[in-house]
Short mmCIF file of C-alpha atoms in Angstrom, two decimals:
data_model
loop_
_atom_site.label_atom_id
_atom_site.label_comp_id
_atom_site.label_asym_id
_atom_site.label_seq_id
_atom_site.Cartn_x
_atom_site.Cartn_y
_atom_site.Cartn_z
CA MET Y 1 -149.07 62.75 77.69
CA PRO Y 2 -145.48 64.03 77.55
CA ARG Y 3 -143.66 64.28 80.86
CA ALA Y 4 -143.69 67.82 82.32
CA GLY Y 5 -140.55 69.69 81.50
CA LEU Y 6 -139.50 67.17 78.86
CA SER Y 7 -139.47 68.27 75.21
CA ARG Y 8 -137.43 67.47 72.12
CA ILE Y 9 -135.13 70.39 72.90
CA ARG Y 10 -134.54 69.27 76.47
CA VAL Y 11 -134.02 65.70 75.31
CA VAL Y 12 -131.33 66.95 72.81
CA ASP Y 13 -129.80 69.20 75.49
CA GLU Y 14 -129.46 66.19 77.77
CA ALA Y 15 -128.21 64.05 74.87
CA GLN Y 16 -125.55 66.62 74.23
CA ALA Y 17 -124.39 66.66 77.86
CA LEU Y 18 -124.45 62.84 77.97
CA SER Y 19 -122.52 62.50 74.76
CA ASP Y 20 -119.90 64.92 76.01
CA GLU Y 21 -119.46 62.42 78.89
CA VAL Y 22 -119.72 59.07 77.05
CA GLY Y 23 -118.85 59.98 73.47
CA PHE Y 24 -121.11 60.40 70.45
CA ASP Y 25 -121.04 56.68 69.65
CA GLY Y 26 -121.59 55.82 73.32
CA LEU Y 27 -124.95 57.62 73.35
CA THR Y 28 -127.91 55.29 73.88
CA LEU Y 29 -131.60 55.85 74.35
CA ALA Y 30 -131.44 53.80 77.65
CA GLY Y 31 -128.68 56.03 78.98
CA LEU Y 32 -130.53 59.18 77.90
CA ALA Y 33 -133.77 57.97 79.44
CA SER Y 34 -131.98 57.25 82.69
CA ARG Y 35 -130.47 60.75 82.65
CA VAL Y 36 -133.82 62.45 82.23
CA GLY Y 37 -135.60 60.12 84.70
CA VAL Y 38 -137.93 58.26 82.27
CA LYS Y 39 -138.08 54.86 80.71
CA ALA Y 40 -136.62 54.57 77.18
CA PRO Y 41 -140.06 54.14 75.53
CA SER Y 42 -141.16 57.45 76.98
CA LEU Y 43 -138.51 59.29 74.89
CA TYR Y 44 -140.47 58.32 71.76
CA LYS Y 45 -143.09 60.95 72.79
CA HIS Y 46 -140.39 63.61 72.05
CA VAL Y 47 -137.98 62.05 69.52
CA GLU Y 48 -138.34 59.43 66.84
CA GLY Y 49 -135.37 57.43 68.07
CA LEU Y 50 -131.61 57.52 68.48
CA ASP Y 51 -131.01 58.40 64.84
CA GLN Y 52 -133.08 61.56 65.25
CA VAL Y 53 -131.25 62.51 68.45
CA ARG Y 54 -127.93 61.98 66.74
CA ARG Y 55 -129.07 64.00 63.73
CA ASP Y 56 -130.18 66.84 66.09
CA LEU Y 57 -126.85 66.72 67.84
CA ALA Y 58 -125.01 66.86 64.52
CA VAL Y 59 -127.00 69.91 63.34
CA ARG Y 60 -126.41 71.66 66.65
CA ALA Y 61 -122.65 70.77 66.65
CA LYS Y 62 -122.23 71.94 63.07
CA THR Y 63 -123.93 75.16 64.01
CA GLU Y 64 -121.44 75.65 66.92
CA LEU Y 65 -118.64 74.83 64.58
CA VAL Y 66 -119.84 77.38 62.07
CA GLU Y 67 -119.84 80.01 64.81
CA THR Y 68 -116.37 78.98 65.93
CA LEU Y 69 -114.86 79.04 62.48
CA THR Y 70 -116.54 82.34 61.58
CA GLU Y 71 -115.20 83.97 64.69
CA ALA Y 72 -111.71 82.55 64.12
CA ALA Y 73 -111.46 83.85 60.49
CA ALA Y 74 -113.10 87.28 61.16
CA GLY Y 75 -110.79 90.15 60.58
CA ARG Y 76 -107.98 87.99 59.24
CA GLN Y 77 -106.78 87.58 55.69
CA GLY Y 78 -104.78 85.17 53.55
CA GLN Y 79 -102.81 82.36 55.15
CA ASP Y 80 -103.24 83.86 58.64
CA ALA Y 81 -107.08 83.41 58.27
CA VAL Y 82 -106.60 79.82 57.13
CA LEU Y 83 -104.26 79.09 60.10
CA ALA Y 84 -106.65 80.73 62.59
CA LEU Y 85 -109.55 78.69 61.15
CA ALA Y 86 -107.46 75.47 61.41
CA LEU Y 87 -106.42 76.15 65.03
CA ALA Y 88 -110.03 76.91 65.94
CA TYR Y 89 -111.15 73.62 64.25
CA ARG Y 90 -108.61 71.66 66.36
CA ARG Y 91 -109.60 73.47 69.57
CA PHE Y 92 -113.20 72.59 68.89
CA ALA Y 93 -112.42 68.93 68.23
CA VAL Y 94 -110.27 68.67 71.35
CA GLU Y 95 -112.59 70.52 73.67
CA TYR Y 96 -115.88 69.01 72.39
CA ARG Y 97 -114.84 65.59 71.26
CA ALA Y 98 -118.38 64.12 70.95
CA ARG Y 99 -119.67 67.23 69.15
CA TYR Y 100 -116.68 67.09 66.76
CA VAL Y 101 -117.48 63.52 65.93
CA ALA Y 102 -121.05 64.57 65.17
CA THR Y 103 -119.77 67.17 62.67
CA VAL Y 104 -117.81 64.82 60.45
CA ARG Y 105 -120.84 63.02 59.07
CA ALA Y 106 -122.11 64.15 55.74
CA PRO Y 107 -125.77 65.32 55.83
CA ASP Y 108 -128.61 63.29 54.45
CA PRO Y 109 -129.36 65.12 51.15
CA ALA Y 110 -133.10 65.03 52.14
CA ASP Y 111 -132.49 66.85 55.41
CA GLU Y 112 -132.65 70.57 54.43
CA GLU Y 113 -131.53 71.88 57.82
CA ASP Y 114 -128.48 69.66 58.00
CA VAL Y 115 -127.60 70.32 54.37
CA ARG Y 116 -127.95 74.17 55.05
CA VAL Y 117 -125.71 74.22 58.17
CA SER Y 118 -123.23 71.83 56.51
CA ALA Y 119 -123.01 74.16 53.52
CA LEU Y 120 -122.46 77.13 55.82
CA ALA Y 121 -119.38 75.32 57.37
CA VAL Y 122 -117.99 74.46 53.94
CA GLY Y 123 -118.72 78.00 52.77
CA ILE Y 124 -116.61 79.52 55.56
CA VAL Y 125 -113.72 77.27 54.56
CA PHE Y 126 -114.14 78.16 50.84
CA ASP Y 127 -114.29 81.88 51.61
CA THR Y 128 -111.12 81.59 53.75
CA LEU Y 129 -109.30 79.63 51.13
CA ARG Y 130 -110.40 82.05 48.38
CA GLY Y 131 -108.96 84.88 50.51
CA ALA Y 132 -105.70 82.97 50.70
CA GLY Y 133 -105.52 82.82 46.91
CA VAL Y 134 -106.78 79.31 46.19
CA PRO Y 135 -108.33 79.29 42.72
CA GLU Y 136 -112.04 78.43 42.47
CA GLU Y 137 -111.32 75.24 40.59
CA ASP Y 138 -109.19 73.97 43.39
CA LEU Y 139 -111.40 74.78 46.35
CA VAL Y 140 -112.92 71.31 46.73
CA ASP Y 141 -109.63 69.50 46.49
CA VAL Y 142 -107.79 71.86 48.86
CA THR Y 143 -110.69 71.82 51.35
CA ARG Y 144 -110.67 67.97 51.30
CA GLY Y 145 -106.91 67.89 51.76
CA LEU Y 146 -106.89 70.39 54.57
CA ARG Y 147 -109.78 68.66 56.36
CA ALA Y 148 -108.17 65.19 55.89
CA GLY Y 149 -104.87 66.44 57.31
CA MET Y 150 -106.49 68.18 60.28
CA HIS Y 151 -108.78 65.25 61.02
CA GLY Y 152 -105.96 62.74 60.76
CA PHE Y 153 -103.79 64.79 63.11
CA ILE Y 154 -106.74 65.22 65.60
CA GLU Y 155 -107.45 61.54 65.58
CA LEU Y 156 -103.80 60.54 66.04
CA GLU Y 157 -103.50 63.02 68.88
CA ARG Y 158 -106.64 61.64 70.54
CA LEU Y 159 -105.28 58.15 70.38
CA GLY Y 160 -102.12 59.19 72.08
CA ALA Y 161 -99.88 58.54 69.08
CA PHE Y 162 -97.76 61.65 69.58
CA ALA Y 163 -95.46 60.55 72.33
CA LEU Y 164 -92.42 62.48 71.23
CA PRO Y 165 -91.53 65.41 73.51
CA ASP Y 166 -92.02 68.12 70.90
CA ASP Y 167 -94.91 70.53 71.16
CA VAL Y 168 -98.01 68.95 69.61
CA GLU Y 169 -99.71 72.36 68.96
CA GLY Y 170 -96.57 73.57 67.20
CA SER Y 171 -96.52 70.43 65.06
CA PHE Y 172 -100.19 70.99 64.11
CA GLU Y 173 -99.47 74.61 63.22
CA ARG Y 174 -96.47 73.58 61.00
CA MET Y 175 -98.55 70.97 59.27
CA VAL Y 176 -101.25 73.44 58.51
CA ARG Y 177 -98.77 76.00 57.18
CA ARG Y 178 -97.29 73.34 54.88
CA LEU Y 179 -100.78 72.36 53.70
CA ILE Y 180 -101.46 76.03 53.01
CA GLU Y 181 -98.37 76.42 50.91
#
């Protein structure tokens, strides 16, 4: 019998809070079980294992990212929309490090929900880039280049690689503007 008050949703809620503290890759079933006050085997009444928990976290994080990007691009056009989207992407990555890490994984093609929410995220980027004049045949390449540039910058920033006194936010914005051009 499942523990009162414990469900798959609650387990994922607690896993999200824990991963925000210890990082996405630092999440373990033992740590999660301790957090919710059960022994690790008891979690299997609610989830199939750590892979399912991480998958659920990824879908949730991608959904949050979709909302963030949609809000950022709303009411904006052209290069301003792309810049707003990029700045929101970086804020999400900095504010929700573990959630961001969960979003960078490609979905399992057999997982319809993850494929759907991942497609929504890519769709927002495609729509924003189309609005900035990127031709249809270039959308995939431009999206990959923009994402790689943003991700690389975010990772270098996280690692403390930007020790020069110049404004990091300004550098990010200038990089994105150059990529847009």
